[in-house]
Amino acid sequence: MAVFGLNRPYLAAGGSSETENYNVFCAALRNKLERQDDSGSNRRRPFERPDMTAQKDRPWLFRTYAGHSTAAASNALYRANLAKGQTGLSVAFDLPTQTGYDSDDPLARGEVGKVGVPVSHIGDMRRLFADIPLGQMNTSMTINATAAWLLALYIAVAEEQGEDIAALQGTVQNDIIKEYLSRGTYVFPPAPSLRLIGDVAAYCYAHVPKWNPMNVCSYHLQEAGATPEQELAFALATACAVLDEVRPRVSATDFPGIVGRISFFVNAGIRFVTEMCKMRAFVDLWDEICRERYGVTEPGLRRFRYGVQVNSLGLTEQQPENNVYRILIEMLAVTLSKKARARAVQLPAWNEALGLPRPWDQQWSLRMQQILAYETDLLEYADLFDGNPAVEAKVEALKAGARDELARIDAMGGAVAAIDHMKGALVESNTRRLAAIEAGETVVVGVNRYTQTEPSPLTAGEGGILVVDPAVEAEQVAALQAWRRGRDEAAVEAALAALARAARGDENIMGPSIAAAKAGVTTGEWGRVMREAFGEYRAPTGVGKAVAASAEGLAAIRAEVETVSRRLGRRIKFLVGKPGLDGHSNGAEQIAVRARDCGMEVVYEGIRLTPAQIVNAALEEGAHVVGLSILSGSHMELVTEVVERMRAAGLDDVPVVAGGIIPEEDARTLMARGVARVYTPKDFELNRIMADIVKLVSEGAMEAA
């Protein structure tokens, strides 16, 4: 619940120095995966009465979402986790990789290796999967705008390993619409983005048939404030937009197979009964859409296949040990109901509200899954909720609400045409959610109730979270520059020219992308070609259309805003900025909405601004205060640069406040460098933050007078 970042970024966990015996490891891995189907799900056996001879259902795939610093360090982490019983990989990429920049691009400064692993070329991808047999692995890659490129690198490495790419199993997330709505790692406008998704789907269907070419992601929709009905409707509308894009590319005979490869990635919150019912509603609605809208007759191709990460939004900085119980309860929502059980589960670590989790923290979350799957009798039974009247009533209510919202989206012309509507709805619903926490209507234990606590031994002392070594960025940049010097430039130029022709024409982008990967093209070069062909895009912020939520104490703050504004001779102007590549904008949006509702004039232009652009806006707008939101861990570099540039521009009298997942030591350092206030996840009372900001401006006005 950090100011300017009321959701969590994906936090990718720490390193390991364990050395594994790979003959044993590979044999164990083959044994675990040999009977899994191509989606990572378990093939259900007929229900048998539990007894000593009964066979359980196979468990879901066990994953941890991980990657950090370098490909080599992330590879060591993956191998260690697989040796501990993880059965699938879930790869986190850093923000430059997600947005199509090389590690030495100016926009990548401070972001390299922070929230995931940097992959700048095929050499990085080789190191990332060294000694991991891709033909036996089920790999999920959380990548969207650059999904075609990262999949091309993956395929190229698999071929180098001697694998038959037709046997590869896994998923690229590849959901660009939710990026416009919530996560922010989009690059291109909607039309070419859908074209790229369609290219991946068509290529995979023909050449990598066991691969899921798109993972419709409602996870970030819930993080952005979506109600269960909105999460259902917005995700399903996105899936329809993609299928409508792909449908003309394949024959009517082949199209049901494409439908059958669409998978989903969802969120499970703390209201686990509602969340379990939401998953059952997803199953029913997807079956209905596949059958009625797309004419898919085979039940297996209408199956709702999904992976899940349970809610990181609800993890608290206060009493973080309580997060263990939250994670467990949320996991039950996606495992208890056999009808709607997840095919793959990844759990956050208990301390992700504080920073990057360590390998031990991730192991604790992995053990949670293993205990449920192997020690309990859950997998011995048929669905526990079939015929339950309370469950059936809730499921039907959720389906009705989702159908109504889907009808509104269809009336607007579909998901792409409705982006502005959906974004505004998310900001509005998130405003209501936060207001309920502030007012105490929604109880968060340890945050707004039962706050008295004993010191936690889990957070005592040094080393409670993983910190990425600042030297990693320089090392990655040096390695990238060495890579460029060592490659065949003629081959690179030829590959880039072929890639550009495909992007500007109608050739499927995957073939030229794989060829470019093998030639040594970098992520930034691939991204540059795509930007030149397709242009770039700025999604709506949703702030202007958000309806004000009532909040106790707002009248007093509004009165103070009026008083200070009269003293200034004009209304308080608050510039909210998001420097760097971090796209987690939910908190910044809520700060902007609350400041507006308090009577301030707010300037908020969305995500991915450079420090220079923010300072220039502060000059042009005559801002009285600047607020910076960063959740990627790059706060030290980017906030410091903004402060330094403001001083150089003569704006040292304009206070700067910063928010995000910022350790106490970093907060002290930032304040010593001139930052007026630092807010972290414990600062959930937006009205108190607003009062702070007005006070800062008031004090500055009095000093100026």
XYZ file of C-alpha atoms in Angstrom:
705
model
C 0.000 0.000 0.000
C 2.856 2.386 -0.636
C 2.108 5.941 -1.644
C 2.552 6.442 -5.400
C 2.684 2.638 -5.609
C -0.290 1.100 -3.908
C 0.301 -2.146 -5.749
C 3.434 -4.265 -5.672
C 5.688 -4.669 -8.667
C 6.601 -8.206 -9.569
C 9.514 -8.820 -7.227
C 11.958 -11.379 -8.501
C 13.839 -13.336 -5.921
C 17.419 -13.816 -4.920
C 20.496 -15.863 -5.715
C 22.075 -19.119 -4.687
C 25.494 -20.690 -4.766
C 24.271 -24.300 -4.605
C 25.939 -26.758 -6.999
C 23.655 -29.509 -8.235
C 24.348 -32.964 -9.547
C 22.744 -32.569 -12.943
C 22.513 -36.230 -13.861
C 20.328 -36.730 -10.807
C 18.536 -33.438 -11.379
C 17.632 -34.160 -14.999
C 16.431 -37.654 -14.181
C 14.248 -36.298 -11.398
C 12.897 -33.589 -13.650
C 11.991 -36.085 -16.372
C 10.210 -38.203 -13.799
C 8.174 -35.225 -12.601
C 7.202 -33.971 -16.037
C 6.841 -37.080 -18.172
C 3.167 -37.570 -17.375
C 2.069 -33.929 -17.411
C 0.022 -32.716 -20.338
C 1.142 -29.950 -22.629
C -0.462 -27.178 -20.581
C 1.238 -28.134 -17.351
C -2.059 -29.386 -15.979
C -2.741 -32.754 -14.480
C -4.794 -35.255 -16.429
C -7.642 -36.001 -14.081
C -8.232 -39.606 -13.119
C -11.751 -40.824 -12.445
C -12.804 -40.139 -8.854
C -12.105 -42.981 -6.504
C -13.044 -43.366 -2.878
C -9.912 -42.426 -0.905
C -8.204 -45.477 0.491
C -4.710 -46.909 0.728
C -4.750 -47.981 -2.931
C -6.426 -44.900 -4.425
C -4.412 -42.712 -6.748
C -4.452 -38.991 -6.120
C -4.850 -36.346 -8.803
C -1.496 -35.054 -9.877
C -0.716 -31.687 -8.348
C -0.493 -28.441 -10.256
C 2.849 -27.110 -11.469
C 4.882 -25.586 -8.647
C 6.496 -22.329 -9.698
C 8.265 -19.357 -8.178
C 8.442 -16.094 -10.100
C 12.125 -15.278 -10.220
C 15.000 -13.579 -11.961
C 17.429 -10.840 -10.993
C 20.772 -9.146 -11.621
C 22.303 -11.360 -14.366
C 21.445 -14.393 -16.452
C 24.097 -16.466 -14.673
C 22.809 -15.587 -11.181
C 19.219 -16.271 -12.240
C 20.235 -19.605 -13.746
C 21.782 -20.650 -10.431
C 18.548 -19.685 -8.672
C 16.409 -21.656 -11.143
C 18.529 -24.785 -10.802
C 18.463 -24.558 -7.014
C 14.672 -24.140 -6.968
C 14.166 -27.049 -9.372
C 16.308 -29.218 -7.118
C 14.046 -28.232 -4.190
C 10.983 -29.598 -5.966
C 9.818 -26.769 -8.198
C 8.346 -28.325 -11.354
C 8.133 -25.358 -13.723
C 9.921 -22.084 -14.341
C 8.420 -18.611 -14.211
C 10.847 -16.052 -15.582
C 10.884 -12.408 -14.527
C 12.584 -10.041 -16.972
C 13.895 -6.622 -16.038
C 12.140 -3.500 -17.269
C 14.515 -2.663 -20.141
C 13.997 -6.171 -21.529
C 10.223 -5.874 -21.090
C 10.094 -2.563 -22.938
C 12.587 -3.295 -25.714
C 15.719 -1.455 -24.626
C 19.299 -2.604 -24.267
C 20.964 -2.429 -20.864
C 23.142 0.499 -21.963
C 20.263 2.636 -23.237
C 19.909 5.907 -21.271
C 16.330 4.948 -20.395
C 17.601 1.743 -18.762
C 19.701 3.616 -16.187
C 19.029 2.281 -12.710
C 16.645 -0.413 -13.972
C 19.033 -3.180 -15.093
C 18.497 -6.436 -13.205
C 16.196 -4.870 -10.598
C 12.794 -6.530 -11.036
C 13.993 -9.359 -13.230
C 16.806 -10.681 -15.348
C 18.281 -8.648 -18.231
C 18.265 -10.520 -21.547
C 19.912 -8.421 -24.247
C 20.757 -11.154 -26.782
C 20.963 -14.892 -27.362
C 24.113 -15.132 -25.236
C 22.150 -13.969 -22.196
C 19.388 -16.464 -23.002
C 21.946 -19.272 -23.254
C 23.316 -18.431 -19.819
C 19.821 -18.125 -18.372
C 18.956 -21.718 -19.322
C 22.388 -23.339 -19.138
C 22.136 -26.985 -17.950
C 18.326 -26.775 -17.922
C 16.879 -29.107 -20.588
C 14.232 -26.977 -22.289
C 12.629 -29.972 -23.970
C 11.670 -31.291 -20.516
C 10.759 -27.950 -18.944
C 7.482 -26.026 -18.722
C 8.510 -22.376 -18.840
C 6.321 -19.355 -18.242
C 7.790 -16.051 -19.427
C 6.182 -12.893 -18.099
C 6.728 -10.710 -21.135
C 4.248 -8.713 -23.186
C 5.282 -6.009 -25.678
C 8.476 -7.900 -26.535
C 6.995 -11.394 -26.249
C 7.709 -12.296 -29.874
C 11.388 -11.437 -29.386
C 11.884 -13.325 -26.112
C 10.095 -16.366 -27.519
C 12.370 -16.162 -30.584
C 15.434 -16.175 -28.306
C 13.997 -19.121 -26.331
C 13.332 -21.130 -29.499
C 16.817 -20.355 -30.831
C 18.423 -21.593 -27.600
C 16.246 -24.720 -27.567
C 17.418 -25.520 -31.100
C 21.024 -25.043 -29.968
C 20.333 -27.576 -27.219
C 19.198 -30.025 -29.908
C 15.552 -29.925 -28.872
C 12.609 -30.468 -31.211
C 10.778 -27.139 -30.893
C 7.472 -28.888 -31.522
C 7.897 -30.467 -28.076
C 8.489 -27.207 -26.182
C 5.971 -26.486 -23.437
C 5.258 -23.163 -21.796
C 3.678 -19.759 -22.097
C 4.411 -16.185 -23.010
C 2.073 -13.789 -21.231
C 1.685 -11.560 -24.316
C -1.386 -9.653 -23.008
C -0.924 -6.090 -24.183
C -4.399 -4.796 -23.303
C -3.913 -5.286 -19.573
C -0.592 -3.455 -19.992
C -2.517 -0.421 -21.184
C -4.869 -0.792 -18.226
C -2.648 -1.692 -15.306
C 0.971 -2.836 -15.652
C 2.400 -0.333 -18.093
C 5.043 -2.304 -20.022
C 3.380 -1.591 -23.358
C 5.340 -0.078 -26.255
C 3.304 -0.081 -29.474
C -0.241 1.103 -30.288
C -3.104 -1.414 -30.036
C -3.367 -2.423 -33.707
C 0.272 -3.475 -34.256
C 0.364 -4.964 -30.754
C -2.534 -7.239 -31.636
C -0.812 -8.047 -34.929
C 2.277 -9.233 -32.991
C 0.125 -11.362 -30.682
C -1.534 -12.866 -33.737
C 1.846 -13.579 -35.302
C 2.966 -15.450 -32.185
C -0.271 -17.440 -32.028
C -0.172 -18.422 -35.704
C 3.513 -19.376 -35.545
C 3.097 -21.437 -32.389
C 0.096 -23.273 -33.764
C 2.106 -24.296 -36.827
C 5.528 -24.915 -35.267
C 5.337 -25.035 -31.440
C 1.892 -26.569 -30.909
C 2.300 -27.312 -27.192
C 3.145 -23.696 -26.397
C 0.542 -21.226 -25.094
C 1.008 -18.141 -27.323
C -0.923 -15.867 -25.003
C -1.646 -15.815 -21.311
C -4.591 -13.466 -20.737
C -3.570 -11.757 -17.512
C -6.186 -10.556 -15.056
C -3.622 -10.539 -12.247
C -2.728 -6.882 -12.695
C -6.363 -5.906 -13.185
C -7.066 -6.902 -9.590
C -3.869 -5.175 -8.472
C -5.226 -2.044 -10.174
C -8.458 -2.265 -8.186
C -10.727 -4.429 -10.343
C -13.784 -5.912 -8.704
C -14.285 -9.648 -9.354
C -16.868 -8.815 -12.010
C -14.488 -6.391 -13.714
C -11.638 -8.878 -13.559
C -13.805 -11.500 -15.225
C -15.176 -9.190 -17.903
C -12.007 -7.299 -18.799
C -9.940 -10.487 -19.095
C -12.548 -12.296 -21.179
C -12.985 -9.246 -23.436
C -9.219 -9.243 -23.992
C -9.260 -12.926 -24.923
C -12.041 -12.220 -27.423
C -10.068 -9.349 -28.967
C -7.108 -11.657 -29.514
C -9.183 -14.491 -30.953
C -10.945 -12.045 -33.281
C -7.489 -10.924 -34.475
C -6.269 -14.490 -35.049
C -9.435 -15.991 -36.541
C -8.929 -14.704 -40.117
C -5.347 -16.053 -40.161
C -6.251 -19.741 -39.909
C -8.754 -22.100 -41.440
C -12.100 -22.763 -39.795
C -10.878 -26.300 -39.139
C -7.749 -25.103 -37.332
C -9.312 -22.242 -35.369
C -10.675 -24.369 -32.470
C -7.101 -25.532 -31.860
C -6.017 -21.889 -31.504
C -8.829 -21.310 -29.021
C -7.646 -24.325 -27.045
C -4.159 -22.827 -26.641
C -5.324 -19.580 -24.996
C -4.510 -19.676 -21.302
C -5.075 -17.252 -18.438
C -3.090 -15.883 -15.526
C -5.166 -14.716 -12.587
C -4.998 -13.175 -9.154
C -6.448 -14.623 -5.954
C -7.155 -12.189 -3.135
C -7.845 -12.600 0.553
C -11.639 -12.974 0.204
C -11.004 -16.559 -0.716
C -14.629 -17.740 -0.953
C -15.385 -14.994 -3.458
C -12.121 -15.734 -5.269
C -12.909 -19.447 -5.481
C -16.345 -18.596 -6.860
C -14.723 -16.204 -9.329
C -12.609 -19.055 -10.659
C -15.681 -21.257 -11.080
C -17.348 -18.353 -12.900
C -14.313 -18.056 -15.183
C -14.664 -21.758 -16.061
C -18.339 -21.401 -16.949
C -18.042 -18.106 -18.844
C -15.069 -19.231 -20.925
C -16.865 -22.426 -21.878
C -19.892 -20.344 -22.828
C -17.868 -17.892 -24.958
C -15.932 -20.653 -26.724
C -19.124 -22.550 -27.490
C -21.506 -19.723 -28.394
C -19.251 -17.005 -29.829
C -16.628 -19.176 -31.514
C -18.482 -22.429 -32.164
C -15.941 -24.707 -30.482
C -17.636 -28.062 -30.042
C -14.899 -30.129 -28.401
C -15.108 -29.724 -24.591
C -11.360 -30.133 -24.127
C -10.684 -27.081 -26.295
C -13.099 -25.005 -24.203
C -11.328 -25.815 -20.960
C -10.359 -22.792 -18.855
C -6.634 -23.311 -18.279
C -4.955 -20.919 -15.908
C -1.956 -20.241 -13.754
C -2.027 -18.013 -10.727
C 0.048 -15.806 -8.521
C -1.830 -14.945 -5.371
C -2.282 -11.332 -4.406
C 0.813 -9.254 -3.725
C -1.296 -6.121 -3.287
C -2.456 -7.252 0.142
C 1.021 -7.952 1.511
C 1.825 -5.513 4.303
C 5.007 -3.860 5.472
C 3.546 -3.764 8.976
C 3.774 -7.115 10.779
C 4.987 -8.772 7.559
C 4.997 -12.214 9.185
C 1.193 -12.113 8.847
C 1.664 -12.302 5.082
C 2.405 -16.021 5.385
C -1.204 -16.637 6.434
C -2.520 -14.353 3.717
C -0.589 -16.243 1.047
C -1.805 -19.614 2.335
C -5.469 -18.545 2.450
C -5.257 -17.063 -1.037
C -3.714 -20.285 -2.367
C -6.739 -22.223 -1.111
C -8.993 -20.170 -3.395
C -7.339 -21.664 -6.487
C -6.741 -25.206 -5.258
C -9.743 -26.317 -3.165
C -12.243 -26.502 -6.030
C -11.253 -29.305 -8.409
C -13.503 -27.908 -11.134
C -11.578 -24.619 -11.086
C -8.163 -25.704 -9.831
C -5.131 -23.851 -11.171
C -2.793 -25.654 -13.555
C 0.195 -23.788 -12.132
C 0.686 -21.814 -8.922
C 3.370 -19.344 -7.910
C 3.294 -17.703 -4.519
C 4.925 -14.445 -3.451
C 7.228 -14.423 -0.454
C 6.182 -13.093 2.937
C 8.563 -10.113 2.796
C 7.901 -8.731 -0.687
C 6.367 -5.574 0.798
C 9.861 -4.868 2.154
C 11.977 -5.651 -0.919
C 13.367 -8.538 -2.934
C 12.895 -11.923 -1.251
C 15.854 -14.200 -0.599
C 16.064 -17.824 -1.805
C 15.007 -19.014 1.669
C 11.896 -16.824 1.505
C 10.941 -18.320 -1.838
C 11.624 -21.808 -0.520
C 9.144 -21.161 2.301
C 6.444 -20.341 -0.257
C 7.347 -23.403 -2.332
C 7.060 -25.634 0.728
C 3.563 -24.237 1.320
C 2.464 -25.633 -2.025
C 4.183 -28.954 -1.485
C 2.616 -29.500 1.951
C -0.867 -28.863 0.573
C -0.300 -31.152 -2.425
C 1.529 -34.026 -0.744
C 0.636 -34.057 2.961
C -3.083 -33.271 2.841
C -5.812 -35.386 1.248
C -7.086 -32.596 -1.036
C -6.194 -34.375 -4.268
C -8.072 -37.539 -3.279
C -11.533 -36.008 -3.642
C -13.922 -34.785 -6.296
C -14.977 -31.148 -6.245
C -15.846 -30.105 -2.704
C -18.295 -27.372 -3.716
C -20.526 -28.906 -6.381
C -24.128 -28.522 -5.304
C -23.393 -26.008 -2.551
C -26.250 -23.453 -2.761
C -24.206 -20.555 -1.373
C -21.411 -21.199 -3.861
C -23.796 -21.625 -6.772
C -25.602 -18.375 -5.916
C -22.351 -16.426 -5.699
C -21.053 -17.883 -8.964
C -24.269 -16.970 -10.770
C -24.141 -13.415 -9.381
C -20.557 -12.982 -10.547
C -21.396 -14.337 -13.982
C -24.354 -11.980 -14.296
C -22.235 -8.967 -13.365
C -19.491 -10.010 -15.776
C -21.972 -10.552 -18.626
C -23.380 -7.050 -18.093
C -19.889 -5.530 -18.260
C -18.994 -7.637 -21.307
C -22.119 -6.352 -23.036
C -21.046 -2.741 -22.361
C -17.584 -3.446 -23.770
C -19.034 -5.149 -26.863
C -21.341 -2.170 -27.400
C -18.271 0.098 -27.427
C -16.654 -2.024 -30.119
C -14.653 -4.478 -28.042
C -11.735 -4.381 -25.642
C -9.449 -2.127 -27.689
C -12.129 0.493 -28.222
C -13.053 0.291 -24.538
C -9.530 0.833 -23.129
C -10.339 4.336 -21.875
C -13.564 3.125 -20.248
C -11.880 0.169 -18.558
C -8.951 2.266 -17.308
C -11.268 4.840 -15.755
C -13.333 2.097 -14.131
C -10.213 0.550 -12.562
C -9.002 3.862 -11.123
C -12.473 4.524 -9.723
C -12.855 1.090 -8.123
C -9.338 1.328 -6.655
C -10.262 4.700 -5.159
C -13.231 3.078 -3.418
C -11.069 0.210 -2.176
C -8.485 2.489 -0.624
C -11.089 4.767 0.918
C -12.625 1.730 2.646
C -9.240 0.820 4.146
C -8.659 4.394 5.295
C -12.093 4.530 6.905
C -11.620 1.167 8.620
C -14.556 -0.357 6.745
C -12.120 -2.892 5.261
C -9.984 -4.345 8.042
C -6.315 -5.040 7.357
C -4.806 -6.688 10.409
C -1.697 -4.913 11.603
C -2.400 -1.901 9.396
C -5.658 -0.286 10.469
C -6.531 -2.634 13.331
C -4.517 -4.648 15.881
C -1.437 -2.577 15.236
C 0.293 -3.218 18.554
C 2.978 -5.832 17.942
C 6.011 -7.577 19.295
C 9.318 -7.109 17.453
C 9.646 -9.712 14.723
C 12.757 -11.909 14.784
C 12.222 -12.480 11.050
C 13.033 -8.873 10.229
C 15.687 -8.255 12.873
C 19.269 -7.551 11.839
C 20.874 -7.174 8.450
C 20.146 -9.186 5.322
C 16.375 -9.456 5.713
C 15.889 -8.756 2.016
C 17.958 -9.234 -1.106
C 19.674 -6.158 -2.523
C 20.926 -6.241 -6.104
C 24.564 -5.165 -6.267
C 24.778 -1.750 -8.002
C 27.836 -3.043 -9.875
C 25.609 -5.484 -11.789
C 24.439 -2.800 -14.208
C 27.978 -1.795 -15.192
C 28.939 -5.453 -15.639
C 25.909 -6.120 -17.824
C 26.606 -3.034 -19.934
C 30.262 -4.018 -20.422
C 29.251 -7.562 -21.415
C 26.680 -6.211 -23.885
C 29.238 -3.927 -25.519
C 31.684 -6.830 -25.782
C 28.920 -8.889 -27.404
C 28.399 -6.243 -30.062
C 32.122 -6.109 -30.814
C 32.359 -9.874 -31.237
C 29.480 -10.517 -33.635
C 29.247 -10.590 -37.421
C 27.983 -7.099 -38.257
C 27.066 -8.019 -41.825
C 24.842 -10.830 -40.568
C 23.269 -8.489 -37.995
C 22.492 -5.816 -40.590
C 20.975 -8.377 -42.958
C 18.827 -9.800 -40.157
C 17.633 -6.328 -39.115
C 16.757 -5.459 -42.710
C 14.691 -8.647 -43.028
C 13.022 -7.899 -39.707
C 12.122 -4.373 -40.848
C 10.609 -5.696 -44.108
C 8.474 -8.164 -42.170
C 7.306 -5.499 -39.695
C 6.357 -3.065 -42.465
C 4.718 -5.788 -44.526
C 2.456 -8.661 -43.578
C 5.020 -11.441 -43.052
C 4.800 -13.232 -39.700
C 7.355 -11.571 -37.424
C 8.472 -14.798 -35.729
C 10.617 -16.246 -38.534
C 12.711 -13.084 -39.015
C 12.912 -12.636 -35.235
C 14.378 -16.128 -34.763
C 16.849 -15.453 -37.558
C 17.774 -12.141 -35.899
C 18.262 -13.897 -32.565
C 20.684 -16.372 -34.151
C 22.563 -13.540 -35.870
C 23.240 -11.834 -32.551
C 20.727 -8.961 -32.740
C 20.066 -7.290 -29.389
C 16.785 -6.595 -27.615
C 17.204 -2.862 -28.145
C 17.864 -3.311 -31.854
C 14.767 -5.494 -32.243
C 12.781 -2.895 -30.291
C 14.119 -0.039 -32.438
C 13.019 -1.754 -35.645
C 9.558 -2.353 -34.223
C 9.245 1.240 -32.969
C 10.251 2.582 -36.383
C 7.629 0.391 -38.058
C 4.783 0.724 -35.572
C 5.364 3.896 -33.559
C 4.859 4.223 -29.807
C 1.785 4.702 -27.638
C 0.753 6.417 -24.409
C -2.208 4.783 -22.697
C -4.882 6.807 -20.869
C -4.233 7.457 -17.167
C -7.867 7.139 -16.047
C -7.359 9.959 -13.548
C -9.554 12.543 -15.235
C -12.617 10.274 -15.321
C -12.298 8.822 -11.822
C -15.233 9.664 -9.598
C -14.304 11.108 -6.210
C -14.684 8.753 -3.273
C -15.828 10.183 0.030
C -13.057 10.165 2.613
C -13.225 11.272 6.200
C -11.248 14.467 6.873
C -11.289 15.730 3.292
C -13.162 18.931 4.152
C -10.410 20.123 6.498
C -7.713 19.469 3.881
C -9.748 21.261 1.215
C -10.027 24.307 3.497
C -6.263 24.320 4.036
C -5.672 24.007 0.280
C -7.845 27.084 -0.228
C -5.975 29.025 2.468
C -2.546 28.201 1.088
C -3.670 28.802 -2.502
C -4.832 32.317 -1.578
C -1.470 32.987 0.038
C 0.302 31.780 -3.119
C -1.920 33.833 -5.380
C -2.894 30.728 -7.371
C -4.010 27.171 -6.746
C -1.485 24.671 -5.378
C -0.050 22.791 -8.336
C 1.118 19.230 -7.671
C 3.210 17.445 -10.314
C 3.045 13.647 -9.999
C 5.754 11.873 -11.985
C 6.898 8.337 -12.694
C 10.542 8.406 -13.775
C 12.188 5.409 -15.377
C 10.575 2.343 -16.927
C 8.391 1.271 -13.981
C 4.807 0.946 -15.209
C 3.117 0.298 -11.850
C 0.981 3.408 -11.894
C -1.869 2.525 -9.525
C -0.441 4.414 -6.570
C 0.505 7.460 -8.604
C -3.017 7.522 -10.011
C -4.567 7.358 -6.550
C -2.322 10.152 -5.266
C -3.307 12.260 -8.280
C -7.018 11.573 -7.774
C -6.915 12.351 -4.052
C -4.913 15.555 -4.603
C -7.469 16.625 -7.198
C -10.312 15.861 -4.809
C -8.563 17.945 -2.141
C -8.696 20.945 -4.466
C -5.159 20.967 -5.855
C -4.348 21.392 -9.510
C -2.725 18.119 -10.552
C -0.353 17.465 -13.417
C 0.017 13.743 -14.168
C 1.084 12.607 -17.622
C 1.430 8.887 -16.982
C 4.366 6.506 -16.930
C 7.912 6.275 -18.303
C 9.181 9.828 -18.067
C 12.843 10.713 -17.880
C 14.096 12.845 -14.985
C 14.775 15.594 -17.511
C 11.163 15.507 -18.720
C 9.846 15.684 -15.155
C 12.028 18.672 -14.268
C 11.092 20.405 -17.518
C 7.404 19.882 -16.699
C 7.944 21.285 -13.207
C 9.462 24.412 -14.778
C 6.808 24.839 -17.450
C 3.884 24.167 -15.117
C 5.209 26.174 -12.191
C 4.737 23.232 -9.833
C 4.709 23.908 -6.081
C 5.565 20.295 -5.196
C 6.794 17.249 -7.137
C 5.868 13.675 -6.216
C 7.818 10.724 -7.612
C 6.572 7.137 -7.664
C 9.009 4.267 -8.264
C 8.412 0.619 -7.423
C 11.171 -1.016 -9.440
C 13.961 -0.527 -6.916
C 15.630 2.232 -8.973
C 14.626 4.999 -6.558
C 18.172 5.850 -5.491
C 19.370 6.614 -9.007
C 16.252 8.236 -10.438
C 15.055 10.282 -7.462
C 18.586 11.576 -6.916
C 18.837 12.619 -10.567
C 15.521 14.499 -10.388
C 16.630 16.366 -7.254
C 19.981 17.265 -8.823
C 18.355 18.470 -12.032
C 15.853 20.568 -10.089
C 18.666 22.285 -8.229
C 20.463 22.957 -11.493
C 17.247 24.451 -12.906
C 16.805 26.747 -9.905
C 13.931 24.714 -8.456
C 15.625 23.808 -5.179
C 12.804 25.585 -3.317
C 10.220 23.154 -4.759
C 9.861 20.185 -2.374
C 10.196 16.654 -3.738
C 8.402 13.711 -2.139
C 8.984 10.076 -3.118
C 7.095 6.831 -2.639
C 7.599 3.138 -3.287
C 9.114 0.049 -1.723
C 12.023 1.951 -0.215
C 14.111 0.459 2.610
C 14.639 2.668 5.670
C 18.346 3.134 4.964
C 17.583 4.290 1.418
C 14.897 6.632 2.744
C 17.385 8.264 5.104
C 19.881 8.667 2.274
C 17.293 10.232 -0.033
C 16.228 12.707 2.626
C 19.869 13.622 3.229
C 20.090 14.371 -0.504
C 17.174 16.784 -0.313
C 13.973 14.744 -0.598
C 11.351 16.244 1.716
C 9.314 13.107 2.482
C 9.572 9.387 1.717
C 6.497 7.153 1.872
C 6.463 3.341 1.879
C 3.776 0.613 1.990
C 2.979 1.416 5.630
C 1.699 4.852 4.583
C -1.800 3.923 3.480
C -3.657 6.998 4.781
C -3.859 9.198 1.718
C -5.451 12.081 3.611
C -2.461 12.259 5.947
C -0.166 12.324 2.917
C -2.240 15.112 1.393
C -2.010 17.082 4.642
C 1.783 16.601 4.593
C 2.017 17.911 1.046
C -0.112 20.977 1.746
C 2.012 21.697 4.822
C 5.213 21.482 2.768
C 3.842 23.979 0.254
C 2.574 26.244 3.047
C 5.954 26.283 4.773
C 7.658 27.105 1.485
C 5.209 29.942 0.833
C 5.851 31.451 4.264
C 9.617 31.220 3.781
C 9.315 32.929 0.407
C 7.205 35.693 1.956
